[in-house]
Backbone as CSV, one residue per row, in Angstrom:
resi,resn,N_x,N_y,N_z,CA_x,CA_y,CA_z,C_x,C_y,C_z
1,MET,10.015,-22.196,-13.613,9.913,-22.017,-14.936,9.118,-22.554,-16.039
2,ARG,8.938,-22.144,-17.097,8.388,-22.447,-18.192,9.223,-23.505,-19.138
3,LYS,8.451,-24.472,-19.273,9.414,-25.768,-20.460,8.490,-25.744,-21.605
4,LEU,8.903,-25.723,-22.770,8.461,-26.338,-23.842,9.404,-27.108,-24.605
5,VAL,9.351,-28.608,-24.404,9.987,-29.474,-25.162,11.498,-29.263,-24.380
6,LEU,12.432,-28.393,-24.706,14.037,-28.697,-24.618,14.013,-26.833,-24.136
7,ILE,12.996,-25.984,-24.793,13.548,-24.610,-24.371,12.639,-24.032,-23.115
8,VAL,13.592,-23.870,-22.349,13.444,-23.340,-21.081,13.958,-22.073,-20.947
9,SER,12.911,-21.095,-20.508,12.697,-20.053,-19.968,14.109,-18.993,-18.907
10,LEU,14.735,-18.361,-19.415,15.746,-17.931,-19.049,15.327,-16.892,-17.888
11,LEU,14.536,-17.374,-17.053,13.629,-16.404,-16.049,14.422,-16.845,-14.451
12,LEU,15.160,-16.525,-13.601,15.612,-16.591,-11.995,14.331,-16.570,-10.988
13,VAL,13.816,-17.596,-10.949,12.584,-17.181,-9.867,13.237,-17.012,-8.087
14,PHE,13.009,-16.630,-7.259,13.787,-16.372,-5.837,13.443,-17.223,-5.157
15,SER,12.923,-18.923,-5.535,12.799,-19.718,-4.706,14.241,-20.935,-5.268
16,ALA,14.818,-20.523,-6.572,15.704,-20.738,-6.914,17.106,-20.587,-6.038
17,THR,17.882,-21.094,-6.477,19.182,-20.586,-5.851,20.063,-19.446,-6.653
18,PRO,20.421,-18.449,-6.239,20.715,-17.497,-6.683,22.479,-17.740,-7.333
19,ALA,22.634,-17.046,-8.438,23.662,-17.066,-9.059,24.343,-16.099,-9.780
20,MET,25.334,-15.929,-10.463,26.333,-14.951,-10.942,25.731,-14.552,-12.081
21,ALA,26.736,-14.662,-13.552,26.168,-13.615,-14.709,26.377,-14.328,-15.930
22,ILE,26.405,-13.851,-17.000,26.790,-13.995,-18.291,27.677,-14.939,-18.362
23,THR,27.261,-16.078,-19.071,28.462,-17.532,-18.753,29.251,-17.186,-20.085
24,ASP,30.630,-17.268,-19.324,32.134,-17.464,-19.984,32.338,-16.262,-20.458
25,GLY,31.752,-14.936,-19.765,31.678,-13.723,-20.323,33.140,-13.031,-19.567
26,LYS,32.991,-11.792,-19.705,33.892,-10.773,-18.508,32.935,-9.695,-18.046
27,LEU,33.677,-9.164,-16.697,33.142,-8.217,-16.176,32.880,-7.111,-16.905
28,ASP,31.871,-6.266,-16.993,31.059,-5.263,-18.074,31.539,-4.083,-17.365
29,GLY,31.724,-3.891,-16.201,31.956,-2.638,-15.427,31.137,-1.449,-15.853
30,HIS,31.830,-0.316,-16.401,31.286,0.930,-16.867,30.783,0.785,-18.772
31,GLY,30.866,-0.700,-18.899,30.516,-0.573,-20.337,29.303,-0.250,-20.891
32,HIS,28.595,-0.707,-20.260,26.762,-0.537,-20.574,25.978,0.005,-19.459
33,PRO,26.314,1.286,-18.965,25.497,1.813,-17.927,24.007,1.773,-18.151
34,GLN,23.558,1.838,-19.374,22.094,1.644,-19.711,21.393,0.166,-18.956
35,VAL,22.322,-0.689,-19.187,21.637,-1.994,-18.764,21.593,-2.007,-17.633
36,GLY,20.090,-2.525,-16.799,19.874,-2.836,-15.224,19.472,-4.252,-14.875
37,LEU,19.613,-4.655,-13.658,18.718,-5.533,-12.861,17.718,-5.272,-12.414
38,MET,16.694,-6.325,-12.833,15.254,-5.692,-12.603,14.476,-6.604,-11.617
39,VAL,13.749,-6.026,-10.503,13.011,-7.137,-9.766,11.796,-6.919,-9.805
40,ALA,10.690,-7.731,-9.993,9.683,-7.607,-10.105,8.744,-8.069,-8.943
41,PHE,7.430,-7.030,-8.737,6.754,-7.375,-7.442,5.300,-7.495,-7.782
42,ASP,4.568,-8.472,-6.882,3.545,-8.662,-7.026,2.749,-7.430,-6.406
43,ASP,1.385,-7.668,-6.371,0.211,-6.686,-5.646,0.687,-6.390,-3.965
44,LYS,1.165,-7.197,-3.573,1.485,-7.091,-2.105,2.819,-6.807,-1.778
45,GLY,3.511,-6.499,-2.797,4.330,-6.069,-2.940,6.006,-7.010,-2.806
46,ASP,5.590,-8.291,-2.669,6.464,-9.234,-2.384,7.429,-9.169,-3.806
47,PRO,8.721,-9.547,-3.347,9.352,-9.984,-4.927,8.875,-11.577,-5.464
48,MET,8.991,-11.604,-6.705,8.934,-12.511,-7.617,10.040,-12.994,-8.468
49,TRP,10.555,-12.354,-8.869,11.682,-12.744,-9.840,12.795,-11.806,-10.448
50,ARG,13.849,-11.863,-10.812,14.616,-10.456,-11.171,15.076,-11.248,-12.892
51,CYS,15.303,-9.960,-13.533,15.674,-10.017,-15.072,16.835,-9.034,-15.389
52,SER,17.080,-8.803,-16.830,17.934,-7.760,-16.965,17.054,-6.589,-17.987
53,GLY,17.647,-5.734,-18.337,16.923,-4.902,-19.745,17.876,-3.749,-19.866
54,THR,17.068,-3.092,-20.414,18.230,-1.710,-21.517,17.077,-0.618,-21.550
55,MET,17.774,0.389,-20.999,17.236,2.178,-21.509,17.206,1.990,-22.662
56,ILE,16.140,2.245,-23.196,16.049,2.817,-24.651,15.818,4.323,-24.860
57,SER,15.364,4.903,-23.787,14.672,6.394,-23.672,15.074,6.973,-22.130
58,PRO,14.704,7.847,-21.943,15.019,8.316,-20.197,13.823,7.556,-19.356
59,ARG,12.906,7.362,-20.313,11.726,6.750,-18.860,11.473,5.513,-19.421
60,VAL,11.950,4.670,-20.578,11.302,3.647,-21.087,12.301,2.457,-20.643
61,TYR,12.316,1.259,-20.301,13.070,-0.006,-20.176,12.662,-1.289,-20.857
62,LEU,13.532,-1.723,-21.786,13.232,-2.945,-22.247,13.421,-4.293,-21.913
63,THR,12.480,-5.030,-21.710,12.804,-6.260,-21.049,12.035,-7.368,-21.667
64,ALA,11.753,-8.475,-21.443,11.317,-9.821,-22.159,9.963,-9.694,-21.663
65,GLY,9.009,-10.510,-21.917,8.003,-10.391,-21.866,6.932,-11.109,-20.622
66,HIS,8.174,-12.070,-20.522,7.964,-13.148,-18.929,8.681,-12.645,-18.154
67,CYS,9.431,-11.529,-18.021,9.486,-10.639,-16.962,8.494,-9.391,-16.337
68,THR,8.010,-9.418,-17.577,6.827,-8.170,-17.006,5.285,-8.572,-16.631
69,TYR,5.310,-9.786,-17.468,3.736,-10.695,-17.481,3.642,-10.765,-16.056
70,GLY,2.304,-10.356,-15.211,2.170,-10.607,-14.227,2.512,-9.887,-12.982
71,ALA,3.355,-9.062,-13.720,3.800,-8.416,-12.069,3.255,-6.782,-12.084
72,ASP,3.255,-6.577,-11.011,2.450,-5.459,-10.244,3.377,-3.970,-10.433
73,SER,4.818,-4.281,-10.129,5.347,-3.175,-10.300,7.041,-3.564,-9.906
74,VAL,8.005,-2.884,-10.602,9.682,-3.642,-10.537,10.218,-2.483,-9.748
75,GLN,11.559,-2.346,-9.589,12.459,-1.956,-9.128,13.654,-2.140,-9.722
76,ILE,14.408,-1.023,-10.282,15.747,-1.509,-10.981,17.021,-0.955,-10.523
77,TRP,18.114,-1.510,-10.587,19.240,-1.257,-9.994,20.222,-1.192,-11.066
78,PHE,21.085,-0.033,-11.287,21.988,-0.051,-12.303,23.576,-0.347,-12.343
79,ASP,23.761,-0.448,-10.764,25.328,-0.800,-10.195,25.722,-1.938,-11.489
80,ALA,26.898,-1.805,-11.863,27.572,-2.723,-12.341,27.511,-3.904,-11.293
81,ASP,27.855,-3.653,-9.719,28.075,-4.626,-8.996,27.044,-4.263,-7.684
82,VAL,26.130,-4.813,-8.078,25.213,-4.837,-6.741,26.002,-5.171,-5.429
83,PRO,26.358,-4.286,-4.399,27.312,-4.784,-3.654,26.792,-6.291,-2.666
84,SER,25.633,-6.022,-2.126,25.487,-7.512,-1.522,24.295,-8.021,-2.001
85,GLY,24.147,-8.554,-3.129,23.184,-9.030,-4.250,22.153,-8.245,-4.314
86,ILE,20.948,-8.723,-4.451,19.660,-8.191,-4.161,19.030,-7.339,-3.178
87,PRO,19.274,-6.002,-2.734,19.065,-5.754,-1.097,17.668,-6.240,-1.411
88,GLY,17.235,-6.697,0.247,16.192,-7.295,0.860,16.090,-8.907,0.457
89,ASN,17.029,-9.103,-0.351,17.025,-10.770,-0.686,17.883,-11.461,0.462
90,GLY,17.591,-11.289,1.714,18.204,-12.178,2.698,19.428,-11.867,3.063
91,TYR,19.825,-10.403,2.765,21.154,-9.577,2.773,20.674,-8.088,3.424
92,GLY,19.508,-7.806,4.018,19.050,-6.614,4.913,18.880,-5.525,3.744
93,GLY,18.542,-4.237,3.854,18.689,-3.088,3.457,17.262,-3.525,2.810
94,SER,16.892,-2.378,2.066,15.499,-1.956,1.265,15.313,-2.513,-0.078
95,TRP,14.186,-2.982,-0.845,13.972,-2.780,-2.100,14.068,-1.820,-2.758
96,ILE,14.017,-0.472,-2.379,14.168,0.419,-3.276,15.383,0.548,-4.524
97,GLY,15.096,0.583,-5.327,16.595,0.442,-6.380,16.756,1.991,-6.767
98,ASP,17.055,2.045,-7.955,17.798,3.527,-8.376,16.332,4.250,-9.115
99,VAL,15.769,3.307,-9.631,14.557,3.816,-10.184,13.564,2.590,-10.104
100,GLY,11.973,3.159,-9.882,10.979,1.970,-9.875,10.016,2.456,-11.465
101,GLY,8.954,1.673,-11.303,8.391,1.595,-12.748,6.608,0.871,-12.840
102,THR,6.259,0.864,-14.053,5.398,0.211,-14.179,5.490,-0.898,-15.409
103,PRO,5.453,-2.047,-15.365,5.664,-2.879,-16.242,4.624,-3.200,-16.965
104,TYR,4.986,-3.537,-18.318,3.602,-4.026,-19.355,4.516,-5.125,-20.487
105,ALA,3.610,-5.896,-20.725,3.893,-7.222,-21.586,3.145,-6.734,-22.800
106,HIS,4.069,-7.293,-24.295,3.396,-7.302,-25.775,2.113,-7.839,-25.143
107,PRO,0.849,-7.170,-26.076,-0.558,-8.111,-25.965,-0.633,-9.038,-26.763
108,GLU,0.777,-9.631,-27.171,0.367,-11.138,-27.973,1.273,-12.036,-27.287
109,TYR,1.888,-11.391,-25.871,2.391,-12.843,-25.235,1.294,-13.096,-24.440
110,ASP,1.468,-14.367,-24.802,0.480,-15.598,-24.287,1.507,-16.681,-23.405
111,ASP,1.268,-16.620,-22.199,1.757,-17.225,-21.231,1.689,-18.415,-20.823
112,ASP,0.527,-19.037,-21.452,0.508,-20.395,-21.692,0.469,-21.121,-23.069
113,GLY,0.661,-20.052,-23.730,0.900,-20.475,-25.314,2.157,-20.444,-25.891
114,ALA,2.621,-20.119,-26.975,3.522,-19.738,-27.793,4.305,-18.518,-27.255
115,TRP,4.690,-18.533,-26.108,4.945,-17.025,-25.525,6.493,-16.563,-26.062
116,TRP,7.177,-17.770,-26.746,8.590,-16.727,-27.214,8.279,-16.099,-28.334
117,LEU,7.083,-16.378,-29.014,6.859,-15.388,-30.250,6.846,-14.144,-29.887
118,ALA,6.460,-13.704,-28.758,6.129,-12.012,-28.576,6.649,-11.653,-27.284
119,ASP,7.795,-12.323,-26.856,8.411,-12.227,-25.336,8.971,-11.028,-25.382
120,VAL,8.344,-9.715,-25.238,9.043,-8.872,-24.548,8.158,-7.556,-23.928
121,GLY,8.765,-7.007,-23.117,8.172,-6.102,-22.206,8.900,-5.072,-22.166
122,VAL,7.993,-3.965,-21.708,8.831,-2.533,-21.216,8.420,-1.919,-19.737
123,VAL,8.925,-1.475,-19.146,8.484,-0.847,-17.811,8.756,0.793,-18.259
124,VAL,7.755,1.398,-17.855,7.794,3.040,-17.860,8.028,3.444,-16.370
125,LEU,9.207,4.102,-16.449,9.691,4.442,-15.000,9.224,5.761,-14.701
126,ASP,9.529,5.473,-13.001,8.734,7.089,-12.598,9.905,8.002,-12.801
127,SER,10.693,7.735,-12.896,11.984,8.916,-13.068,13.161,8.348,-14.276
128,ASN,14.079,9.108,-14.474,14.832,8.943,-15.365,16.024,7.863,-15.161
129,GLY,16.417,7.018,-16.240,17.280,5.860,-15.865,18.485,6.579,-16.704
130,PRO,19.610,5.913,-16.506,20.762,6.155,-17.151,21.206,6.079,-18.489
131,GLY,21.782,6.831,-19.045,21.939,6.437,-20.687,23.387,6.450,-20.481
132,PRO,24.110,6.297,-22.045,23.640,6.453,-23.077,22.258,5.353,-23.778
133,TYR,21.457,6.125,-24.114,20.429,5.041,-24.527,20.292,4.494,-25.950
134,ALA,19.967,3.046,-25.537,20.027,2.299,-26.733,18.896,2.549,-27.725
135,THR,19.172,2.025,-29.028,18.510,2.232,-30.138,17.543,0.852,-30.639
136,LEU,16.722,0.452,-31.362,16.095,-0.534,-32.157,16.537,-0.424,-33.766
137,PRO,16.520,-1.698,-34.026,17.223,-1.833,-35.360,15.659,-1.700,-36.504
138,ALA,16.324,-1.573,-37.796,15.002,-1.003,-38.778,14.246,-2.075,-38.845
139,LYS,13.136,-1.909,-39.295,12.171,-3.228,-39.360,12.910,-4.174,-40.505
140,ASN,13.062,-5.251,-40.552,13.691,-6.283,-41.258,15.113,-6.558,-41.185
141,ALA,15.927,-5.212,-40.298,17.209,-5.213,-40.803,18.231,-6.198,-40.517
142,LEU,17.423,-7.361,-39.721,18.664,-8.150,-39.318,18.548,-9.761,-40.421
143,ASP,17.805,-9.541,-41.381,17.390,-10.417,-42.664,18.487,-10.450,-43.320
144,LYS,19.142,-9.405,-43.425,20.809,-9.606,-44.379,21.939,-10.236,-43.576
145,TYR,21.714,-10.506,-42.471,22.719,-11.749,-41.929,22.116,-13.305,-41.918
146,ALA,21.258,-13.616,-42.711,20.731,-15.038,-42.822,21.926,-15.308,-44.543
147,LYS,22.445,-14.198,-44.811,23.060,-14.724,-45.711,24.822,-14.903,-45.487
148,LYS,25.114,-16.511,-46.346,26.624,-16.652,-46.001,27.661,-15.675,-46.794
149,PRO,28.642,-15.192,-46.571,29.530,-15.550,-45.354,29.094,-14.602,-43.929
150,ARG,27.852,-13.784,-44.224,27.297,-12.834,-43.284,27.288,-13.207,-41.883
151,LYS,26.432,-14.639,-41.853,25.974,-15.061,-40.598,27.017,-15.404,-39.883
152,LYS,27.961,-16.193,-40.608,29.186,-16.958,-40.043,29.971,-15.647,-39.088
153,LYS,29.946,-14.511,-39.663,30.998,-13.665,-39.163,30.071,-12.802,-37.819
154,THR,28.666,-12.498,-37.943,27.927,-12.009,-37.443,28.149,-12.356,-35.759
155,ARG,28.492,-11.111,-34.872,28.883,-11.337,-33.553,27.760,-10.513,-32.681
156,PHE,27.470,-10.524,-31.531,26.774,-9.690,-30.568,27.424,-9.392,-29.325
157,GLU,26.815,-8.664,-28.435,27.221,-8.370,-27.346,26.161,-8.574,-26.047
158,ALA,26.405,-9.769,-25.202,25.191,-10.217,-24.623,25.391,-9.607,-23.271
159,VAL,24.310,-8.299,-22.772,24.728,-8.436,-21.325,23.860,-8.711,-20.446
160,GLY,23.984,-8.971,-19.142,23.152,-9.250,-18.396,23.439,-9.684,-16.712
161,TYR,22.744,-9.797,-15.907,23.313,-9.926,-14.638,22.677,-11.057,-14.060
162,GLY,22.581,-12.382,-15.214,22.224,-14.049,-14.685,23.469,-14.483,-14.205
163,LEU,23.388,-16.098,-14.197,23.786,-16.714,-13.528,25.393,-17.073,-14.451
164,GLN,26.807,-17.234,-14.059,27.817,-17.276,-14.706,27.613,-18.938,-15.026
165,LYS,27.328,-19.768,-14.159,27.060,-21.137,-14.685,26.009,-21.809,-14.063
166,ALA,25.176,-22.861,-14.934,24.054,-23.469,-14.319,24.453,-24.767,-14.535
167,PHE,24.103,-25.393,-13.371,24.290,-26.989,-13.045,23.421,-27.675,-12.920
168,PRO,23.335,-29.407,-13.338,22.100,-30.194,-12.656,22.264,-29.789,-11.629
169,LEU,20.777,-30.219,-10.885,20.340,-30.305,-9.528,21.403,-30.989,-8.687
170,ALA,21.927,-32.032,-8.874,22.759,-32.840,-8.175,24.250,-32.082,-7.574
171,ALA,24.310,-31.107,-8.396,25.603,-30.119,-8.598,25.091,-28.620,-8.445
172,ALA,23.815,-28.491,-7.644,23.397,-26.980,-7.592,24.198,-26.032,-7.036
173,TRP,24.946,-26.753,-5.416,26.002,-25.908,-4.561,26.792,-25.210,-5.325
174,LYS,27.324,-25.378,-6.256,28.233,-24.864,-7.242,27.840,-23.483,-7.544
175,ASP,26.298,-23.020,-7.741,26.089,-21.670,-8.575,26.811,-20.504,-7.555
176,VAL,27.056,-19.536,-7.997,27.463,-18.524,-7.185,26.375,-17.396,-7.154
177,ALA,26.696,-16.475,-5.986,25.275,-15.824,-5.363,25.750,-14.283,-5.661
178,GLU,26.460,-14.073,-6.489,26.874,-12.526,-6.668,26.051,-11.976,-7.967
179,ARG,25.519,-10.819,-7.847,24.951,-9.855,-9.032,25.777,-9.022,-9.601
180,VAL,26.342,-9.651,-10.394,27.572,-8.496,-11.569,27.233,-8.181,-13.117
181,ARG,27.359,-7.151,-13.607,26.990,-6.844,-14.734,28.008,-7.382,-15.672
182,MET,27.598,-8.612,-16.535,28.705,-8.926,-17.118,28.175,-9.120,-18.706
183,VAL,29.407,-9.350,-19.726,29.285,-9.321,-20.791,29.938,-10.222,-21.841
184,SER,29.126,-10.927,-22.781,29.843,-12.150,-23.563,29.576,-11.747,-25.263
185,TYR,30.261,-12.289,-26.185,30.038,-12.255,-27.546,29.734,-13.221,-28.062
186,PRO,28.572,-13.838,-27.983,27.984,-15.025,-28.807,27.957,-14.651,-30.292
187,ARG,27.826,-15.635,-31.101,27.779,-15.181,-32.677,26.607,-16.171,-33.112
188,LEU,26.244,-15.596,-34.493,24.708,-16.154,-35.019,25.083,-17.679,-35.183
189,LEU,23.926,-18.257,-35.019,24.210,-19.704,-35.537,22.622,-19.768,-35.995
190,GLN,21.523,-19.622,-36.211,20.460,-19.453,-37.031,19.451,-18.256,-36.614
191,ILE,19.138,-17.902,-38.212,18.025,-16.926,-38.262,17.717,-17.041,-39.667
192,ASN,16.083,-17.069,-39.767,15.372,-17.265,-40.786,15.177,-18.759,-41.353
193,VAL,15.295,-19.370,-39.733,14.942,-21.004,-40.114,13.628,-21.370,-39.598
194,ARG,12.640,-21.883,-40.374,11.531,-22.500,-39.817,11.644,-23.304,-38.996
195,GLY,10.811,-23.577,-37.780,10.985,-24.481,-36.883,10.151,-23.968,-35.741
196,ALA,10.188,-24.067,-34.664,9.191,-24.398,-33.307,9.251,-22.790,-33.303
197,THR,10.004,-21.934,-32.835,10.683,-20.770,-32.428,9.963,-19.782,-33.527
198,GLY,9.722,-20.146,-35.042,9.410,-19.206,-35.972,10.372,-17.999,-36.241
199,PRO,10.007,-17.074,-37.310,11.020,-15.962,-37.697,10.937,-15.230,-37.026
200,ARG,10.338,-14.911,-35.880,10.534,-13.756,-34.737,11.601,-13.813,-33.875
201,THR,12.445,-14.891,-33.833,13.709,-15.647,-33.018,14.722,-15.619,-34.051
202,MET,15.944,-15.635,-32.842,17.072,-16.283,-33.735,18.063,-16.923,-32.865
203,ILE,18.878,-17.838,-33.056,19.708,-18.648,-32.333,21.057,-18.260,-32.002
204,LEU,21.609,-17.819,-30.876,22.683,-17.531,-30.888,23.441,-18.654,-29.938
205,SER,25.216,-18.661,-30.046,26.414,-19.530,-29.537,26.142,-19.029,-27.850
206,ASN,26.262,-20.262,-27.246,26.746,-20.388,-25.933,27.617,-21.218,-25.716
207,ASN,29.156,-20.618,-25.611,29.888,-22.025,-25.479,31.479,-21.177,-24.349
208,ARG,32.140,-22.086,-24.097,33.340,-21.158,-23.667,34.371,-20.273,-24.860
209,VAL,34.110,-20.488,-26.217,34.769,-19.311,-27.101,34.231,-18.215,-26.841
210,THR,32.811,-18.306,-26.999,31.884,-17.211,-27.228,31.425,-16.540,-26.201
211,GLY,30.923,-17.517,-25.363,30.221,-17.116,-23.849,28.716,-16.805,-24.565
212,GLY,27.931,-16.750,-23.449,26.271,-16.770,-24.188,25.518,-16.284,-22.917
213,THR,24.766,-16.875,-22.576,23.127,-16.223,-21.499,22.809,-17.151,-20.685
214,CYS,22.056,-17.047,-19.687,22.024,-18.094,-18.613,20.900,-17.151,-17.745
215,PHE,20.304,-18.383,-16.840,19.007,-17.743,-15.736,19.267,-16.701,-15.380
216,GLY,18.474,-15.216,-15.286,18.383,-14.156,-15.101,19.207,-12.861,-16.107
217,ASP,19.400,-13.415,-16.853,19.797,-12.884,-18.371,18.390,-12.506,-18.937
218,SER,17.596,-13.136,-18.843,16.261,-12.926,-19.719,16.060,-11.296,-19.794
219,GLY,15.747,-10.506,-20.955,15.408,-9.488,-21.130,16.369,-8.656,-21.321
220,GLY,17.456,-9.024,-21.225,18.817,-8.509,-21.254,19.024,-8.297,-23.099
221,PRO,19.815,-7.232,-23.309,20.116,-6.946,-24.947,20.930,-7.626,-25.169
222,ASN,20.834,-8.025,-26.561,22.237,-8.717,-27.097,22.106,-7.455,-28.295
223,PHE,23.184,-6.769,-28.199,23.902,-5.811,-28.963,24.668,-6.199,-30.303
224,LEU,24.065,-5.583,-31.334,24.993,-5.819,-32.670,26.450,-5.294,-31.708
225,LYS,27.413,-6.211,-32.079,28.631,-6.146,-31.787,29.098,-4.485,-32.237
226,GLY,29.577,-3.782,-31.067,30.449,-2.338,-31.477,29.455,-1.208,-31.365
227,THR,28.146,-1.516,-31.043,26.611,-0.577,-31.183,25.819,-0.672,-30.229
228,LEU,25.194,0.355,-30.269,24.022,0.444,-28.870,22.763,0.044,-29.515
229,THR,22.687,-0.859,-31.075,21.745,-1.240,-31.219,21.161,-2.567,-30.977
230,VAL,20.053,-2.712,-29.904,19.738,-4.327,-29.291,18.947,-4.617,-30.460
231,ALA,19.530,-5.551,-31.104,19.398,-6.394,-32.107,18.098,-7.703,-31.558
232,GLY,17.992,-7.871,-30.337,17.086,-8.709,-29.795,17.124,-8.947,-28.066
233,VAL,15.969,-9.193,-27.430,16.151,-9.678,-26.125,16.537,-10.838,-25.959
234,THR,17.503,-11.405,-24.941,17.506,-12.492,-24.279,16.036,-13.154,-24.094
235,SER,15.670,-14.423,-24.426,14.540,-14.774,-24.278,14.429,-16.166,-23.379
236,PHE,15.124,-17.133,-24.290,14.865,-18.689,-23.677,16.376,-19.558,-23.873
237,GLY,16.662,-20.531,-23.319,17.487,-21.599,-23.634,16.714,-22.744,-23.811
238,LYS,17.920,-23.801,-24.459,17.459,-25.380,-24.923,17.904,-26.154,-24.105
239,ASN,18.536,-25.769,-22.462,18.413,-27.037,-21.921,18.742,-26.214,-20.531
240,GLY,18.497,-27.063,-19.126,18.448,-26.430,-18.416,20.051,-26.230,-17.484
241,THR,21.312,-26.428,-18.095,22.271,-26.008,-18.128,23.014,-24.807,-18.795
242,CYS,22.146,-24.073,-19.489,22.303,-22.823,-20.300,23.799,-23.470,-21.164
243,ALA,23.808,-24.262,-21.765,24.898,-24.852,-22.621,24.552,-24.911,-24.171
244,GLY,25.586,-24.597,-24.923,25.036,-24.592,-26.754,24.509,-23.868,-27.544
245,GLN,23.504,-23.442,-26.946,22.616,-22.258,-27.724,21.650,-21.491,-26.643
246,GLY,21.330,-20.313,-27.340,20.334,-19.253,-26.357,19.633,-18.651,-27.703
247,GLY,18.183,-18.396,-27.098,17.200,-17.785,-28.109,17.235,-16.245,-27.657
248,VAL,16.649,-15.697,-28.801,16.827,-14.272,-28.699,15.279,-13.989,-29.270
249,LEU,14.279,-13.023,-29.106,13.709,-12.009,-29.297,14.086,-11.260,-30.532
250,ARG,13.914,-11.353,-31.618,14.300,-9.863,-32.809,13.678,-8.718,-32.510
251,MET,14.269,-7.550,-32.340,13.738,-6.445,-32.140,12.985,-5.502,-33.658
252,ASP,13.779,-6.654,-34.919,13.384,-5.559,-36.414,12.051,-5.978,-36.611
253,ARG,11.208,-6.909,-35.954,10.060,-7.453,-36.896,9.136,-6.530,-36.513
254,ALA,8.110,-6.150,-37.315,7.201,-4.777,-37.235,6.385,-5.450,-35.956
255,VAL,5.894,-6.548,-35.854,4.898,-6.470,-34.429,5.452,-6.371,-33.401
256,ILE,6.899,-6.618,-33.027,7.544,-6.141,-31.830,8.167,-5.040,-31.933
257,ARG,8.720,-4.293,-32.747,9.114,-3.224,-32.665,8.278,-2.290,-32.587
258,ASP,7.395,-1.712,-33.277,6.393,-0.680,-33.320,5.852,-1.150,-32.003
259,TRP,5.476,-1.930,-31.483,4.875,-1.684,-30.091,5.827,-1.280,-29.175
260,VAL,6.926,-1.370,-29.103,7.819,-0.923,-28.428,7.949,0.684,-28.557
261,LEU,8.157,0.982,-29.578,8.094,2.130,-29.671,6.981,3.241,-29.826
262,SER,5.686,2.736,-29.321,4.627,3.292,-29.012,4.834,3.850,-27.673
263,TYR,5.560,3.046,-26.820,6.140,3.843,-25.442,6.816,4.957,-25.627
264,LEU,7.460,5.464,-26.543,8.669,6.622,-26.878,7.722,7.277,-26.933
265,PRO,8.622,8.667,-26.667,7.877,10.178,-26.770,7.870,10.329,-28.088
């Protein structure tokens, strides 16, 4: 996993202990059928990691750049509860998902540099994925939430298949091994604040009251609450236990939004 000071990429590699989903959230059920679990493969067909993501058109799946960078192909599952973990990952079965596709990372994504500034990717699917399809916000639409009291009241719906909890290595046995789509409702903490992450990201809460995101939720949507507008994709955390805050790449910045929309019909 990539690390920069205390910024930890929310990427679950298969050598790590598999675990459950969105922290302090609830089962999503059929609430977000357009959100799917993605497994990335190398050019030999071997699995590398898993992420979350969202259908934004019949053939385009939106996720994080660190989820698609270096991958040769992907398979995606859209079940709310993948019955026995990811098929093939030590559980038997096959690696054939509901749909497969070709992954792409943003041209500005720099795996060895400031990767969080363009941490967005898409997968062009071989066949249609489920809707209703999500949308992107208008350019710079999220800037208005920087003003109080709007900022304090702004909530999101974070959806994904990642860990329910993450523990220090000494207690790693506590992690749970199910893949279930879950949802939490983090609130906005920081936006348009100068710092290491720059103006393309925003920081959301991650606590027992609001819930948040964790490893494996990478690429998953952070919808504006009550809508199917993807304000941003889950990108990074600030510690290895998924506590306190989570980082989201904004979808309203022109350099990000325009690249994603270039894959739509």
